[in-house]
Short mmCIF file of C-alpha atoms in Angstrom, two decimals:
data_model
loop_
_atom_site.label_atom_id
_atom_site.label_comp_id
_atom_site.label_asym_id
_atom_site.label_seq_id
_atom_site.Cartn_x
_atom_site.Cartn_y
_atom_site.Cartn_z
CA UNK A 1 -24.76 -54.33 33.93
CA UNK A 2 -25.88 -57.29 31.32
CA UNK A 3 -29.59 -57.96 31.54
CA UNK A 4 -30.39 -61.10 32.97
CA UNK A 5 -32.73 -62.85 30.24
CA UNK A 6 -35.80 -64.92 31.43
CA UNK A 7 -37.17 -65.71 27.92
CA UNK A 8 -37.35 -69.68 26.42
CA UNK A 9 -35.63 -69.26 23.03
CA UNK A 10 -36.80 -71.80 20.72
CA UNK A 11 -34.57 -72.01 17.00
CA UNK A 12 -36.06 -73.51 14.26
CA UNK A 13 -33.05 -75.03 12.17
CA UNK A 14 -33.13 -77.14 9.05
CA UNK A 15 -30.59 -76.60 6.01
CA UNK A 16 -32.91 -78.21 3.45
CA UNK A 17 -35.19 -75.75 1.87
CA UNK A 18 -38.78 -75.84 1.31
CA UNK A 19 -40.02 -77.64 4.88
CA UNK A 20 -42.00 -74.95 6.10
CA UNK A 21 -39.08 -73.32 8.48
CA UNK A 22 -39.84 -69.68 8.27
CA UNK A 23 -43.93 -70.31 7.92
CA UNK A 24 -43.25 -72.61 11.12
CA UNK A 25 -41.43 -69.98 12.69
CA UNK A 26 -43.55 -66.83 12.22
CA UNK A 27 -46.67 -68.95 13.25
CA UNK A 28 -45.21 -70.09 16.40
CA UNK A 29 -44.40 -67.01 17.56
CA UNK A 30 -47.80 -65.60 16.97
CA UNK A 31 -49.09 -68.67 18.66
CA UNK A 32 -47.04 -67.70 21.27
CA UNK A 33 -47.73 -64.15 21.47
CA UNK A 34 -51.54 -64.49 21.35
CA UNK A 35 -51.79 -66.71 24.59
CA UNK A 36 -50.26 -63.46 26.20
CA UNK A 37 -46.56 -64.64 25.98
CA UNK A 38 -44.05 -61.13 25.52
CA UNK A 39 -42.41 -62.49 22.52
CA UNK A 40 -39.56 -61.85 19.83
CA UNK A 41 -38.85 -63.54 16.75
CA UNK A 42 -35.17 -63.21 14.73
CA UNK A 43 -34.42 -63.82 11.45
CA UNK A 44 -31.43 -65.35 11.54
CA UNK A 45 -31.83 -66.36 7.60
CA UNK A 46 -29.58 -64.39 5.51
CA UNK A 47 -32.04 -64.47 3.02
CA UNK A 48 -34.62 -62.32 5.42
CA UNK A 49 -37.85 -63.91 4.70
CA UNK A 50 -39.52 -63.52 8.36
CA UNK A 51 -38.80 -59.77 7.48
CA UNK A 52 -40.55 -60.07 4.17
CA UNK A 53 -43.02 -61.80 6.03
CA UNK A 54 -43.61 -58.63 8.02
CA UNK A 55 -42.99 -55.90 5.59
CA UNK A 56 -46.09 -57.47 4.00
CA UNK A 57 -48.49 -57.26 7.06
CA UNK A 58 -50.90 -54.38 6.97
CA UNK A 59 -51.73 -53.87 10.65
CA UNK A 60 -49.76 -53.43 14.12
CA UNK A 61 -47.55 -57.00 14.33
CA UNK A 62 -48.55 -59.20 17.16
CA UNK A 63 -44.55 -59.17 17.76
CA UNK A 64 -41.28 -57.92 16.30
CA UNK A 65 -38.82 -59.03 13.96
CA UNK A 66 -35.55 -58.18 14.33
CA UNK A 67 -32.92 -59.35 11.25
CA UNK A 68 -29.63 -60.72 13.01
CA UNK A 69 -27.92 -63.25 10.27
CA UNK A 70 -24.64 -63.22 11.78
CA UNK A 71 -22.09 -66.09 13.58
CA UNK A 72 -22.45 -63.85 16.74
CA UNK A 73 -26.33 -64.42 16.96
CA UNK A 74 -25.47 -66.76 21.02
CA UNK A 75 -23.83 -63.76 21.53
CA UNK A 76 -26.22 -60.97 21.31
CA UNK A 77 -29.40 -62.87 21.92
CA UNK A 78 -29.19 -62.81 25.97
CA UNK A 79 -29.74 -58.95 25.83
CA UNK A 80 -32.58 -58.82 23.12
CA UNK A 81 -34.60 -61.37 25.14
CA UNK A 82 -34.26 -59.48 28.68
CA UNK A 83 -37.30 -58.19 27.70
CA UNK A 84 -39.93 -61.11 26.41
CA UNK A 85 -41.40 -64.30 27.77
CA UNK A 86 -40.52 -66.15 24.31
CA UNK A 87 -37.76 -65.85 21.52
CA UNK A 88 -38.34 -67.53 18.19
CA UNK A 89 -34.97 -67.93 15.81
CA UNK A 90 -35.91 -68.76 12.28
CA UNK A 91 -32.67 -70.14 11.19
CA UNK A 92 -30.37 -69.72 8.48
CA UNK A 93 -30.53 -72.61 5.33
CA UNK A 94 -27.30 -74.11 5.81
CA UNK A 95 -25.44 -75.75 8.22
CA UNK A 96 -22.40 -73.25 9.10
CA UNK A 97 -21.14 -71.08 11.26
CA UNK A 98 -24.78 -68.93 12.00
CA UNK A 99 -26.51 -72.06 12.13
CA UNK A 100 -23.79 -73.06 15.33
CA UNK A 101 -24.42 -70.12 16.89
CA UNK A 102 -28.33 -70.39 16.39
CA UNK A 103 -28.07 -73.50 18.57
CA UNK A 104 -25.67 -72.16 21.05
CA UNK A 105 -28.67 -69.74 21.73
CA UNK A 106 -31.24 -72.07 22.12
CA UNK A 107 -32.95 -73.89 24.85
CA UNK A 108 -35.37 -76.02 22.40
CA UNK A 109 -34.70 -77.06 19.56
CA UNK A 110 -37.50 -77.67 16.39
CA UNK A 111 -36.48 -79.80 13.20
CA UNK A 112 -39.29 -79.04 10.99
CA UNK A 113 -39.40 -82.51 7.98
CA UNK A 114 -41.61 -82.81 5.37
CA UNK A 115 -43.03 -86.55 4.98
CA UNK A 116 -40.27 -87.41 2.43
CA UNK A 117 -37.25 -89.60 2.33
CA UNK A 118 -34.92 -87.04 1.03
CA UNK A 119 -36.00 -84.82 4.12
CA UNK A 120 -35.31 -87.83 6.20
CA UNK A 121 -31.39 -88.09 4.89
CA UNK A 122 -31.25 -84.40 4.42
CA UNK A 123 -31.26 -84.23 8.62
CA UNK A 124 -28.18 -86.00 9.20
CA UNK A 125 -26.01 -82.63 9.16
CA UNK A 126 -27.85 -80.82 11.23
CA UNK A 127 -28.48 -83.34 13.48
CA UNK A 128 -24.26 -83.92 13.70
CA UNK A 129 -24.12 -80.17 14.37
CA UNK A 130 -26.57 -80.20 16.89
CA UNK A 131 -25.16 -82.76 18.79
CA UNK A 132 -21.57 -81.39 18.81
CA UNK A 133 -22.94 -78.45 20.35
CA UNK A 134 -24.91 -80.10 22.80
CA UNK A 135 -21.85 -80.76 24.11
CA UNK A 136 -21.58 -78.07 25.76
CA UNK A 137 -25.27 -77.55 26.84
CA UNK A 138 -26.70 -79.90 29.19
CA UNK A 139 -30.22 -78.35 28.83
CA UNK A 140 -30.92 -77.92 25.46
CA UNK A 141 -33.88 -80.22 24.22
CA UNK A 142 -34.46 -81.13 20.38
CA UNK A 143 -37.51 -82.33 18.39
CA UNK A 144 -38.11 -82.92 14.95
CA UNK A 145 -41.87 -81.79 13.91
CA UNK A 146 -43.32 -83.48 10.88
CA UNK A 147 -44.94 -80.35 8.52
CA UNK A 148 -46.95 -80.16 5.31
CA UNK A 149 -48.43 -83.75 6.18
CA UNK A 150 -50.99 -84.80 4.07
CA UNK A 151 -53.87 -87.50 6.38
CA UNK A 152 -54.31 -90.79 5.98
CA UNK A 153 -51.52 -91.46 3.75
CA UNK A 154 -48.65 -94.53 4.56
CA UNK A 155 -45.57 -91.59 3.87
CA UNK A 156 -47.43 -89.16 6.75
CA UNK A 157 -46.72 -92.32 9.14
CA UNK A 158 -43.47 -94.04 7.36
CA UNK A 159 -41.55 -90.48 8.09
CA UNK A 160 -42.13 -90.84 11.98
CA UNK A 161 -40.53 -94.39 11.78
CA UNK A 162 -37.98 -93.32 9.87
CA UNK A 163 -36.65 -90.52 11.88
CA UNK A 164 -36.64 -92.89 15.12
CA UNK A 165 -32.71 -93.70 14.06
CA UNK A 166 -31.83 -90.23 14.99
CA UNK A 167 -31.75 -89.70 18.57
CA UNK A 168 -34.36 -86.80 18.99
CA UNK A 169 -37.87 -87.37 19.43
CA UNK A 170 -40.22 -86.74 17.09
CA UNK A 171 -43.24 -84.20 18.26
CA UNK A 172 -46.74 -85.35 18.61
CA UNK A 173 -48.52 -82.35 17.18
CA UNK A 174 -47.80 -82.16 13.11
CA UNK A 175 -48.71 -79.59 10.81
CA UNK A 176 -50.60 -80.70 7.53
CA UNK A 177 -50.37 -79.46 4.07
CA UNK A 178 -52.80 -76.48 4.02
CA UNK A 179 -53.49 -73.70 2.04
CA UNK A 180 -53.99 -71.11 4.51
CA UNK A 181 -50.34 -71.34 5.32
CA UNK A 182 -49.48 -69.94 2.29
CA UNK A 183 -52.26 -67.17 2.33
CA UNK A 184 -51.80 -65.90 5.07
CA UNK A 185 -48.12 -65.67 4.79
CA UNK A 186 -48.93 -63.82 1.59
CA UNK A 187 -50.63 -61.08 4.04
CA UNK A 188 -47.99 -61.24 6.66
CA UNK A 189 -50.60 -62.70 8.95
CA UNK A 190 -50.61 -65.95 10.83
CA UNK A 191 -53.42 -68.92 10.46
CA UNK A 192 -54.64 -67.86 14.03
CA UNK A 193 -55.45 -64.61 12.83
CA UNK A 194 -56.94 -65.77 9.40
CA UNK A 195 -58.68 -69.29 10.79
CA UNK A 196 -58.39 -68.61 14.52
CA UNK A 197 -60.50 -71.73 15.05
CA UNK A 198 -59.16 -73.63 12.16
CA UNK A 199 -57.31 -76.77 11.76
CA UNK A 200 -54.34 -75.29 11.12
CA UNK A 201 -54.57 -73.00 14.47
CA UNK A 202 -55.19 -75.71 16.30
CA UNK A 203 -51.82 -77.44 15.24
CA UNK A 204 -49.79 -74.75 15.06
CA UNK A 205 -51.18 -74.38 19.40
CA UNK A 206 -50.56 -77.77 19.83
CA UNK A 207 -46.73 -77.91 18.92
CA UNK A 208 -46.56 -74.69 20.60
CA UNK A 209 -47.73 -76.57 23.81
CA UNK A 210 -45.55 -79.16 23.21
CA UNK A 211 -42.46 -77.26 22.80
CA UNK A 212 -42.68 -75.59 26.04
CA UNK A 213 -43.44 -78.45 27.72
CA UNK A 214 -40.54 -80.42 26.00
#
């Protein structure tokens, strides 16, 4: 008998490299999994960097990674999650056939966009995809989430206006362009274990929050 799955399966999905997809990923899910939330994240990137990510930690992960880069991903995800509160798919860098079935999984949806015009244009294909597939899912709710935002500066707010064309909303809480992303990535660790109390932590809560509440 299939498992009937319980778990909110979030996929993080943008084909433009460089926006903070697999750092947004792997911090979410810790974010996730440290307010008591049974979670999984799966690399659904071909090029396995959530794995790396984890093959670099040191101590017992706060959740596991499973690698599953393949067009059947909608497919096999219903069983894996029986088990968790929360799924996290980082997703693959292109818009194809993985990337389709990434969405298919999913019940929320997260753009991340760096405060740039070229990540602004670079959305329109998986924004197309996403909306062909919604098609066929009533439920599924998307947000883009502004990362690697740098305060006070006229791009940090330009990039919210400019995104208002596409038809998904743009999430309130944004992640800002800080170091401790990188370092703790370096450790396999996530800001809330390295800065539990930090700026960073507090963002990467606060998108958490409003994902689930979406």
């Amino acid at each position: 008998m299939t498992p009937i799955h319980l778990a909110m399966i979030i996929a993080v999905l943008n084909q433009k490299g460089g926006v903070g997809k697999t750092t947004l990923s792997v911090n979410l899910a810790a974010a996730l999994a440290l307010a008591g939330q049974r979670t999984l994240l799966i690399d659904a990137d071909p090029q396995g960097s959530a794995l790396d990510w984890q093959a670099a930690r040191q101590t017992e992960s706060l959740f596991p990674v499973v690698g599953m880069a393949k067009p059947t991903l909608h497919k096999d995800v219903p069983a894996l999650a029986a088990d968790y509160h929360q799924v996290v798919i980082d997703g693959p860098p292109r818009v194809n056939e993985l990337a389709k079935s990434a969405i298919l999984a999913a019940e929320r949806i997260v753009i991340p966009v760096q405060p740039s015009p070229y990540d602004v244009w670079a959305a329109d294909e998986i924004v197309q995809l996403i909306q062909e597939v919604a098609l066929y899912k009533e439920n599924l709710r998307c947000a883009f989430a502004i990362t690697r935002k740098i305060g006070n500066t006229a791009i940090g707010r330009d990039v919210v206006e400019a995104l208002k064309h596409y038809p998904f909303p743009v999430a309130a809480a944004t992640l800002g362009q800080r170091v401790v992303f990188a370092e703790s990535a370096a450790r396999g660790l996530a800001v809330l274990e390295v800065q539990p109390h930090g700026p960073a932590a507090r963002e990467i809560q606060a998108l958490a929050r409003e994902l689930l509440e979406m």
